[in-house]
Coordinates of C-alpha atoms in Angstrom, one line a residue:
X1 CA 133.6 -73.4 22.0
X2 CA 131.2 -74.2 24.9
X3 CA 131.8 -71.1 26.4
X4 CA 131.4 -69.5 23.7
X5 CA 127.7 -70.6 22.3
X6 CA 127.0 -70.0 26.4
X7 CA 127.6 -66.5 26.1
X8 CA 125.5 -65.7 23.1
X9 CA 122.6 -68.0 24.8
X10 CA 122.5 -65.9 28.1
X11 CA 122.5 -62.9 25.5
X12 CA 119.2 -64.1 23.5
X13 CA 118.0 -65.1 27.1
X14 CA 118.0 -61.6 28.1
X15 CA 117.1 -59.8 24.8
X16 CA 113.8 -62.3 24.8
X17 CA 112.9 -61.1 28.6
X18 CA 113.5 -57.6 28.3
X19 CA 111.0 -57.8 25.0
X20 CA 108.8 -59.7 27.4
X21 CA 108.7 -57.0 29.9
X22 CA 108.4 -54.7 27.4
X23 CA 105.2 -56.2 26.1
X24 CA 103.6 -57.2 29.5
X25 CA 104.1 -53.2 30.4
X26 CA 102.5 -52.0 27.4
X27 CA 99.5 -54.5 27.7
X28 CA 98.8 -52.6 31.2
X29 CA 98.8 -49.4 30.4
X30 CA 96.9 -50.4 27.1
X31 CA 94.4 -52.1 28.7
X32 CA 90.2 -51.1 29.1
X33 CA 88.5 -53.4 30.8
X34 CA 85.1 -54.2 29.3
X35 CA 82.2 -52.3 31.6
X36 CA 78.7 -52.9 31.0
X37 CA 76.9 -49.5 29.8
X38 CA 75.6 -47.5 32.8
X39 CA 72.5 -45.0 31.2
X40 CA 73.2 -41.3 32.6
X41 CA 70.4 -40.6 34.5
X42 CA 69.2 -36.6 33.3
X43 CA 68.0 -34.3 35.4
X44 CA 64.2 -34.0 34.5
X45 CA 63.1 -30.3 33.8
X46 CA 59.4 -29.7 34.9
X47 CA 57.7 -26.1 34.9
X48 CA 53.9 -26.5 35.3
X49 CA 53.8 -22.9 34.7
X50 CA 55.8 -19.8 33.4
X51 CA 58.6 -18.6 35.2
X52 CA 58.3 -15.2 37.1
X53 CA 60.3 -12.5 38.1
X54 CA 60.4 -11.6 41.6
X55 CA 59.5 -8.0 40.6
X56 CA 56.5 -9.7 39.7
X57 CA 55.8 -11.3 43.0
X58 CA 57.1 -8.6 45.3
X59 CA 55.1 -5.7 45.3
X60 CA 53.2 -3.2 47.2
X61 CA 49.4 -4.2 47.7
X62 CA 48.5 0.0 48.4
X63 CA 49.3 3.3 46.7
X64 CA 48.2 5.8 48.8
X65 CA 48.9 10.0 47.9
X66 CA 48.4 13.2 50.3
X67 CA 48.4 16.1 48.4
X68 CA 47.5 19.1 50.7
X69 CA 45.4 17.2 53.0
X70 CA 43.5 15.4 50.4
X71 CA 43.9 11.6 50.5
X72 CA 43.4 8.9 47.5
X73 CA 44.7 5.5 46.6
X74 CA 45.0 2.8 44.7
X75 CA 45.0 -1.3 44.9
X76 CA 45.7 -1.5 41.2
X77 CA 48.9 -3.3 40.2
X78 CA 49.2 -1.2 36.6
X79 CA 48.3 1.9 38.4
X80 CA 51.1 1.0 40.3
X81 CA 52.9 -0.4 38.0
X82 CA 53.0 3.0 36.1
X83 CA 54.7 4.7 38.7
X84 CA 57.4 2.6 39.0
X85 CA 57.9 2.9 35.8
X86 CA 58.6 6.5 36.1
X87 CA 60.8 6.2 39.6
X88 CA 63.0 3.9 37.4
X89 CA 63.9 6.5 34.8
X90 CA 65.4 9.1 38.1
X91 CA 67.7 8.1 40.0
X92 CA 67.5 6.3 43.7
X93 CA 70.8 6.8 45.9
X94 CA 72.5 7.5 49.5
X95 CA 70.8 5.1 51.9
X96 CA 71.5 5.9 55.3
X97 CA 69.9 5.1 58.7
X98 CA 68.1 8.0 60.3
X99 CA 66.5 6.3 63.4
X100 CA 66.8 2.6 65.1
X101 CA 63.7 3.8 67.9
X102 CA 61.3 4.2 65.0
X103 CA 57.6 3.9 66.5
X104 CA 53.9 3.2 64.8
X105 CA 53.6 6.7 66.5
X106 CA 56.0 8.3 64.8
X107 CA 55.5 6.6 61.6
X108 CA 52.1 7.7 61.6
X109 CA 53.0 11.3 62.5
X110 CA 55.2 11.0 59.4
X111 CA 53.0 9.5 56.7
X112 CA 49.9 12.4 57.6
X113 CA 52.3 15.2 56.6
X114 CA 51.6 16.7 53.2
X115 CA 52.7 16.1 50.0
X116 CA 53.6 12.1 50.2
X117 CA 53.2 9.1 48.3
X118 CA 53.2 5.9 50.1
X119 CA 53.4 2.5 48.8
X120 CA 52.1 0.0 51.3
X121 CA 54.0 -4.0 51.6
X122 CA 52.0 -7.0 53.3
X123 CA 55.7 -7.7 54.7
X124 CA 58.4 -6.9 55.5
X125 CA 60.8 -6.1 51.7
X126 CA 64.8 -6.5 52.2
X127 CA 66.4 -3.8 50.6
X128 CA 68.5 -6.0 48.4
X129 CA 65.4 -7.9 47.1
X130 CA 63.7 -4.2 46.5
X131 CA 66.6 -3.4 43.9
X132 CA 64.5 -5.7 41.4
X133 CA 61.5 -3.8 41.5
X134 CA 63.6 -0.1 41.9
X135 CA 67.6 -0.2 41.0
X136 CA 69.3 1.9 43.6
X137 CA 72.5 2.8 42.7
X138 CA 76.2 3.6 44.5
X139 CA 77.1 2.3 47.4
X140 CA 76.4 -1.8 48.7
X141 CA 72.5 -1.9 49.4
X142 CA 72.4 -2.4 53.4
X143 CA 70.6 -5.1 54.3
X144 CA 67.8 -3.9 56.0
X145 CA 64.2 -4.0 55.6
X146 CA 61.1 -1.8 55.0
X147 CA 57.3 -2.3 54.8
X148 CA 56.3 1.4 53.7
X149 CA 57.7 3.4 51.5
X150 CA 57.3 7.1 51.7
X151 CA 58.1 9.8 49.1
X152 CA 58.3 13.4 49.8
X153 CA 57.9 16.1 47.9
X154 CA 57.6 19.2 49.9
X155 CA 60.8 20.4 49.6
X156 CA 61.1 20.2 46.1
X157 CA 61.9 23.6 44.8
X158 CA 63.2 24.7 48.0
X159 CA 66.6 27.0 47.9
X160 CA 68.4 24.9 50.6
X161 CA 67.7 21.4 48.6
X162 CA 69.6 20.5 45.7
X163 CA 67.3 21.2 42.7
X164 CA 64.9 18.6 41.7
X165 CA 65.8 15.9 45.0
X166 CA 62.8 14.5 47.0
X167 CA 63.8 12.7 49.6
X168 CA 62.3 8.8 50.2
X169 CA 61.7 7.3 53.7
X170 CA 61.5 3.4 53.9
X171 CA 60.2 2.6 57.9
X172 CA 59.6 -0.7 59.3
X173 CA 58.2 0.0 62.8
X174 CA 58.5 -3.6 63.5
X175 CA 62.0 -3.5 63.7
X176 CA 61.8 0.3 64.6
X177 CA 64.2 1.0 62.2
X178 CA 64.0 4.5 59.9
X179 CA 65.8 4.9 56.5
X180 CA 66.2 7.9 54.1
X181 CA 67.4 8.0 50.5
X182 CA 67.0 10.6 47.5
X183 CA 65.3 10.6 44.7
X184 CA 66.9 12.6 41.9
X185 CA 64.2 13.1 39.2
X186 CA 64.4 15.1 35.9
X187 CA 62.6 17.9 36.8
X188 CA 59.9 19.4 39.0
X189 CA 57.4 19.8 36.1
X190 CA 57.9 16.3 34.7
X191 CA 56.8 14.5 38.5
X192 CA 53.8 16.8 38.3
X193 CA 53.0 16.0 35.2
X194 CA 53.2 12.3 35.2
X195 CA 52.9 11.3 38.4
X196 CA 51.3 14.3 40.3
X197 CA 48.2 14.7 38.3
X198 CA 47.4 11.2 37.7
X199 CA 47.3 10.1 41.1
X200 CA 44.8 13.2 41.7
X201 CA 42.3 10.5 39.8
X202 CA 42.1 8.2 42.3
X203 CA 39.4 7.1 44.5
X204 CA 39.4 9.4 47.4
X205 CA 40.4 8.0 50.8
X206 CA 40.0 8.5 54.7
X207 CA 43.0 7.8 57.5
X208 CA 41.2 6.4 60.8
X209 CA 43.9 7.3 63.4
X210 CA 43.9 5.4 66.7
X211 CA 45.6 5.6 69.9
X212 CA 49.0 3.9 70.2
X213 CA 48.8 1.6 66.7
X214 CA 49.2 1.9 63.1
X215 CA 46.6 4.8 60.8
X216 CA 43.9 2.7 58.7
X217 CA 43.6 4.3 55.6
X218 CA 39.5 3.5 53.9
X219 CA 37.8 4.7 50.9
X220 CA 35.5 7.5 51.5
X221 CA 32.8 6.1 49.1
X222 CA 30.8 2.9 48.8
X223 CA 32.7 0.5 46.2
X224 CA 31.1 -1.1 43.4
X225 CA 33.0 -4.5 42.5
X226 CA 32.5 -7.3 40.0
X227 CA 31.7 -11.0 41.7
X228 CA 33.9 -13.1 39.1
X229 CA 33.3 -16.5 38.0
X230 CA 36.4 -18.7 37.2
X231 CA 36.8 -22.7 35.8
X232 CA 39.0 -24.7 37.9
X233 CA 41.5 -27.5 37.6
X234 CA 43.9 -29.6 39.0
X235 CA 47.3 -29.4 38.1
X236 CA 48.8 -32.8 37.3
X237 CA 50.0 -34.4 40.5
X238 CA 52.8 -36.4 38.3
X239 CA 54.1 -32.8 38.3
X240 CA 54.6 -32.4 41.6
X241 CA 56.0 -35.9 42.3
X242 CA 58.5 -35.1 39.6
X243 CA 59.3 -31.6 40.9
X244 CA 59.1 -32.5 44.8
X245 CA 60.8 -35.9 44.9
X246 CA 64.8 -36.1 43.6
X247 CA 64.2 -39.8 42.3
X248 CA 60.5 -39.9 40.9
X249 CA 61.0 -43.2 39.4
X250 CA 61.3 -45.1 43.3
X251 CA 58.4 -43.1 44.8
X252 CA 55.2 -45.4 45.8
X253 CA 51.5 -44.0 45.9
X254 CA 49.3 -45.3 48.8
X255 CA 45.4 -44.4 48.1
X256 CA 43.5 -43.5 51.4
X257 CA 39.8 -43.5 49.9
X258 CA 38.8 -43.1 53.2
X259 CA 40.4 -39.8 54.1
X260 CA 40.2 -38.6 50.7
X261 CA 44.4 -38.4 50.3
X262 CA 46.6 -40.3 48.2
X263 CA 50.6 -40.3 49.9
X264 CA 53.5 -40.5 47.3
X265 CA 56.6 -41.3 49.8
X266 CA 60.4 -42.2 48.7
X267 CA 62.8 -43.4 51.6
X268 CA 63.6 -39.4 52.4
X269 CA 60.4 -38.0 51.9
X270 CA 56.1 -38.3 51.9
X271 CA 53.8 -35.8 49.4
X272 CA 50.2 -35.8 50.6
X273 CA 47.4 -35.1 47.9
X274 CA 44.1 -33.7 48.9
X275 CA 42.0 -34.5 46.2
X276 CA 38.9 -32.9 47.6
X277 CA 39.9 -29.4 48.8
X278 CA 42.7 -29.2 45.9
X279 CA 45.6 -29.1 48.4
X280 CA 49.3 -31.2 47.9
X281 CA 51.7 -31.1 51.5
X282 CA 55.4 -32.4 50.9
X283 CA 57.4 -32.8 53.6
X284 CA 61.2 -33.7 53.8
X285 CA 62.3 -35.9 56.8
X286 CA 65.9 -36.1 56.0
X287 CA 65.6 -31.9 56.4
X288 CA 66.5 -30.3 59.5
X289 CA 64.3 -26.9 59.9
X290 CA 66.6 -26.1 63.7
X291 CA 69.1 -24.9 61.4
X292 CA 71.2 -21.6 61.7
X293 CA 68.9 -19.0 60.2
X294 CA 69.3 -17.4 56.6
X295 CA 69.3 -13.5 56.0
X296 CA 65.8 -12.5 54.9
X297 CA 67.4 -11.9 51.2
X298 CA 69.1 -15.5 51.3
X299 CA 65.0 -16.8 52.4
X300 CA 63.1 -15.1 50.3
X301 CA 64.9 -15.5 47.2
X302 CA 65.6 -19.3 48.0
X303 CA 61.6 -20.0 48.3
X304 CA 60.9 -17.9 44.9
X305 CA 63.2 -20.0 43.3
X306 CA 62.3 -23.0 44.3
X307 CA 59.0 -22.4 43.1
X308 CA 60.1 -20.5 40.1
X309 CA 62.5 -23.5 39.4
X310 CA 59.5 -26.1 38.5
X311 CA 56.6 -23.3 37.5
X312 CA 54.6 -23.2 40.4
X313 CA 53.6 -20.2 39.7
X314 CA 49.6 -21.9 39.2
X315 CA 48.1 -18.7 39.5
X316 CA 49.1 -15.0 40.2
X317 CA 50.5 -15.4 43.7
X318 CA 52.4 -12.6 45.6
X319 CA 54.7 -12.5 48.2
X320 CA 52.8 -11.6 51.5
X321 CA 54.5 -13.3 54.8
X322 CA 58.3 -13.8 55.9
X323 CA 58.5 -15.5 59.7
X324 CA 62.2 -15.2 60.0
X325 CA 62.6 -17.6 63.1
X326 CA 59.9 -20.1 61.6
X327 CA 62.6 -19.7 58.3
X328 CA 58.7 -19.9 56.7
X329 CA 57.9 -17.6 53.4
X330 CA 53.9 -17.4 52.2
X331 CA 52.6 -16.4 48.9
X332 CA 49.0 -15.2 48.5
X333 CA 46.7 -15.6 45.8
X334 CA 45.8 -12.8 44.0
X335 CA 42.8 -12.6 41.2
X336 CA 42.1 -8.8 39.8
X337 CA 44.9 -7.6 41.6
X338 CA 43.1 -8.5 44.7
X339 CA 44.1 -11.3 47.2
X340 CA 41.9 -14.2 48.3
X341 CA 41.8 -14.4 51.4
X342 CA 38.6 -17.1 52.1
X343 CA 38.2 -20.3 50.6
X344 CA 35.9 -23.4 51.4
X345 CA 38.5 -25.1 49.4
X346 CA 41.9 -25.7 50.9
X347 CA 43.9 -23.0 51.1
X348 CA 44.6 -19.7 48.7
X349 CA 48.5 -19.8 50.1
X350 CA 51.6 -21.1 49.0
X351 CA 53.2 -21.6 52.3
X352 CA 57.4 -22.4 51.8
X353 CA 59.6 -23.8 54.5
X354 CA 63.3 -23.8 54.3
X355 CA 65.7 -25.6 56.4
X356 CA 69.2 -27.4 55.3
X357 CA 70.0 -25.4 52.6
X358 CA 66.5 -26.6 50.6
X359 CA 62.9 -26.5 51.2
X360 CA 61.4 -29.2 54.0
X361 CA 57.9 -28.2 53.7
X362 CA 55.5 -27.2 51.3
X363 CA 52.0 -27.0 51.8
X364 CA 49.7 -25.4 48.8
X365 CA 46.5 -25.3 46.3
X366 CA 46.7 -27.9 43.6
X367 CA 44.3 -25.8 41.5
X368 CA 44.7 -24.0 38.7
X369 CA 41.7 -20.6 37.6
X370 CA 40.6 -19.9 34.1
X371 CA 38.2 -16.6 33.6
X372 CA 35.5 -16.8 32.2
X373 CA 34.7 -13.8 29.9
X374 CA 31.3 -15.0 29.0
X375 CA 29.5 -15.1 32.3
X376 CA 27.9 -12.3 33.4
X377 CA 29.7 -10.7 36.6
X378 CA 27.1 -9.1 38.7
X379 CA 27.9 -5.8 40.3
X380 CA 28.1 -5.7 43.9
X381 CA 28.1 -2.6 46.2
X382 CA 31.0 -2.7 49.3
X383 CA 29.8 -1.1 52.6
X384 CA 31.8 2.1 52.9
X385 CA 34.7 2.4 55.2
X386 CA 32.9 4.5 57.3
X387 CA 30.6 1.9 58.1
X388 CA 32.6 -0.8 58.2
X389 CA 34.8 0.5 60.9
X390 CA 31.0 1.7 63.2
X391 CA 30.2 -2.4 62.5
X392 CA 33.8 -3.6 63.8
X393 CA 33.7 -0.8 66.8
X394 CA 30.2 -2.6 67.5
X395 CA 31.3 -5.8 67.9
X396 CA 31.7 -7.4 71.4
X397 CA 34.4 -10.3 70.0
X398 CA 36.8 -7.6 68.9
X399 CA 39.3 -5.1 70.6
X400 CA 39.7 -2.3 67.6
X401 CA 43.4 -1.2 68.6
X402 CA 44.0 -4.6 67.6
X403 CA 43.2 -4.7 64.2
X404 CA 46.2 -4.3 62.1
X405 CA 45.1 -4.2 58.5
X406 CA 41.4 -3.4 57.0
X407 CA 41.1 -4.2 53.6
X408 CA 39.2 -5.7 50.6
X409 CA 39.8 -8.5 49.5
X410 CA 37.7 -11.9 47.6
X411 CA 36.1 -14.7 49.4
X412 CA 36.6 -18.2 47.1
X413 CA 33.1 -20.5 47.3
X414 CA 31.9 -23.4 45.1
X415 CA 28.8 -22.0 42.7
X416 CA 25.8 -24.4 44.0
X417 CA 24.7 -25.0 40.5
X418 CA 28.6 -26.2 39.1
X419 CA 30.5 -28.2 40.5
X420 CA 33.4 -26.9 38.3
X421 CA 33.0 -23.3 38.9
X422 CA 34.1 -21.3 41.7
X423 CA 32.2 -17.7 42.6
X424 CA 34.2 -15.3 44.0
X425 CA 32.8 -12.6 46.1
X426 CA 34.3 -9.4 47.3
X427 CA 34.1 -8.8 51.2
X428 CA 36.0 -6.5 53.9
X429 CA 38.7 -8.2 55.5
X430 CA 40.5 -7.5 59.0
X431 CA 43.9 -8.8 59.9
X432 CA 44.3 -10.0 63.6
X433 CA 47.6 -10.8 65.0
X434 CA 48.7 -12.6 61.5
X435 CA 45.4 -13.9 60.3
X436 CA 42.9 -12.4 57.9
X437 CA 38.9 -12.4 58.8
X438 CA 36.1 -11.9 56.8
X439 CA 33.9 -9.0 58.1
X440 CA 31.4 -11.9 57.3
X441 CA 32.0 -13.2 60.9
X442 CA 30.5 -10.3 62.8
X443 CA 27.2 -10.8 60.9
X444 CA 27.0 -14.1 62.0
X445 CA 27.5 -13.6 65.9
X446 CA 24.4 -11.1 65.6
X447 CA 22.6 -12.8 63.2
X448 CA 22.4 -10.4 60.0
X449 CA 23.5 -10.6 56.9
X450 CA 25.7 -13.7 55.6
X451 CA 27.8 -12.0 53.0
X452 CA 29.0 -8.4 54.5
X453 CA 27.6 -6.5 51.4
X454 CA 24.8 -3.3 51.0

């Protein structure tokens, strides 16, 4: 009998332990421990301003049109605008290289020909990036880069050219590169009729050819131009701490009433605010800017969207600068589809720095422009190009051949009377190995007058 009850003892023994291991398993694999909530931190979505496209920002600054010897031009974006508009309905194809020893020389030999349209860039365009403002189609755009574009026309009914093809140049002498494309359009009475006889409208314009440098193209006639009268404002500065800095919450302000700044700084980085001159510098020390360098595509599209990304768009600014090896993109002002190129403020730039795959410096205006319609905008009469080039020939401080770009742009100054309201004044401007002058400065070495104007 003992043995017996033994038996069935080690067998309720067992069953009891196996249902113990059973139970203990379960309990692991069942069990949650008991966390305290974490709050997801969300990405916080700032746009000061509207978004843009970059066929918005890219674009030429100068239409210019021979047609038999007779030159005219425009600076106005919808005059521009208008023709692109028409390009887009043809067709744009078959890129190819023609020349990699491309000249100024023989870039000027080839815009003075007859029959051409030339739309003028501040900088150098990539080809891919161009695609946005004119779709080229076939083949993989190259990437290569252009800062005139040239369309001819002279061979346009010709029997040994394909019927209704013009052919398009794009040339960046820089580089000394030369490409052609075609233009297939609908026919030769539709260009002439909507692009042709427009441009004939324009004001009429003069090429000043020099020896070994780039053509100047000037209006014939005096200009008469508006001085305009806009409000300004600051942009919130808890914008820019929330757009610049990945962790806005940690980032400490340090007043410098002596100096005029306030510095927002995190552990990574340190955003100086200019409170006077309207002017915000961020700078990114974790950033390495000795980094391998980006295509010219990769650059300039990265920069756009980083502005485009929080709105930065404060005012109409347009892409005018690339420095490749700097990895540095600039954005001018623009009012009335002119750019600003003089300010007793700050700066009129957006100036973009990219290194380590983001951007590591950004130095730009604070201020935002309102017009205002109900002042009175007095007219203002532009010495003619004639005369501006005898006054820069005159001067003693500068070489001519050096100049690289003549043009018109608006001087930015504080009206005397309001502290809130800015004048500002067109004025001549010369470009001298990357930096804009007024013509202003010549006046000044010999004493005459202070603002450059008839």
């Amino acid at each position: 009998m003992g043995l017996k009850y033994l038996e069935q003892t080690k067998t309720i023994v067992l069953i009891v332990l196996v249902l113990m291991s059973v139970t203990l398993t379960f309990s692991i694999w069942s069990y949650h421990p008991n966390y305290e909530k974490v709050d997801k931190t969300n990405a916080i979505d700032i746009s000061m301003e509207q978004k843009r496209q970059i066929s918005e920002v890219v674009q030429p600054y100068r239409l210019l049109v021979n047609q038999n010897g007779d030159w005219t031009g425009t600076a106005d974006t919808s005059d521009m605008t208008r023709v692109f508009d028409e390009l887009k309905k043809w067709e744009l194809s078959d890129v190819s290289a023609v020349s990699n020893n491309f000249s100024i020389s023989k870039l000027n030999d080839l815009m003075l020909l007859d029959n051409r349209l030339i739309f003028q860039f501040d900088s150098e365009v990539p080809m891919p990036i161009f695609q946005n403002v004119l779709p080229i189609i076939g083949k993989k755009v190259p990437e290569v880069s252009f800062d005139h574009m040239i369309i001819s026309w002279s061979s346009l009914n010709q029997d040994d050219v394909p019927a209704n093809e013009l052919t398009v140049f794009f040339s960046n002498a820089k580089q000394k590169q030369l490409y052609r494309a075609k233009i297939k359009i609908q026919n030769a009475k539709t260009f002439e009729k909507k692009i042709l006889s427009e441009l004939k409208n324009y004001p009429s314009y003069t090429p000043v050819q020099r020896d070994n440098t780039n053509t100047l193209f000037l209006p014939t006639e005096p200009q008469k131009m508006k001085q305009y009268k806009y409000l300004i404002s600051s942009t919130s500065i808890d914008d820019f701490k929330s757009a610049l800095f990945l962790t806005p919450k940690i980032v400490k302000m340090s007043p410098d009433n002596k100096e005029g700044v306030d510095r927002y700084s995190d552990d990574k980085s340190i955003m100086t605010i200019d409170r006077e001159n309207y002017k915000v510098n961020f700078v990114d020390s974790t950033a390495n800017e000795n980094q391998e360098n980006i295509q010219k595509t990769n650059l300039i599209m990265n920069t756009f969207g980083f502005i485009n990304q929080h709105g930065g768009w404060t005012g109409d600014y347009r892409y005018s600068s690339v420095d490749y090896n700097a990895q540095k993109v600039d954005y001018q002002l623009y009012i009335e589809n002119l750019p600003v190129y003089e300010t007793d403020l700050g700066t009129t730039k957006i100036e973009t720095y990219w290194g380590n795959g983001r951007i590591y410096r950004y130095n730009r205006p604070t201020y935002k422009l309102a017009y205002l319609p109900q002042e009175k905008n007095k007219q203002i009469e532009l010495l003619s190009g004639e005369k501006v080039i005898q006054k820069l020939m005159a001067s003693q401080s500068i070489d001519f051949n050096e100049i690289a770009a003549l043009r018109v742009g608006f001087t930015m100054k504080k009206d005397v009377k309001r502290s809130s309201i800015y004048l500002f004044e067109p004025t001549w401007f010369y470009k001298v190995d990357g930096q804009w002058h007024s013509i202003d400065e010549i006046d000044r070495e010999v004493g005459g007058d202070t603002n450059g104007l008839e």
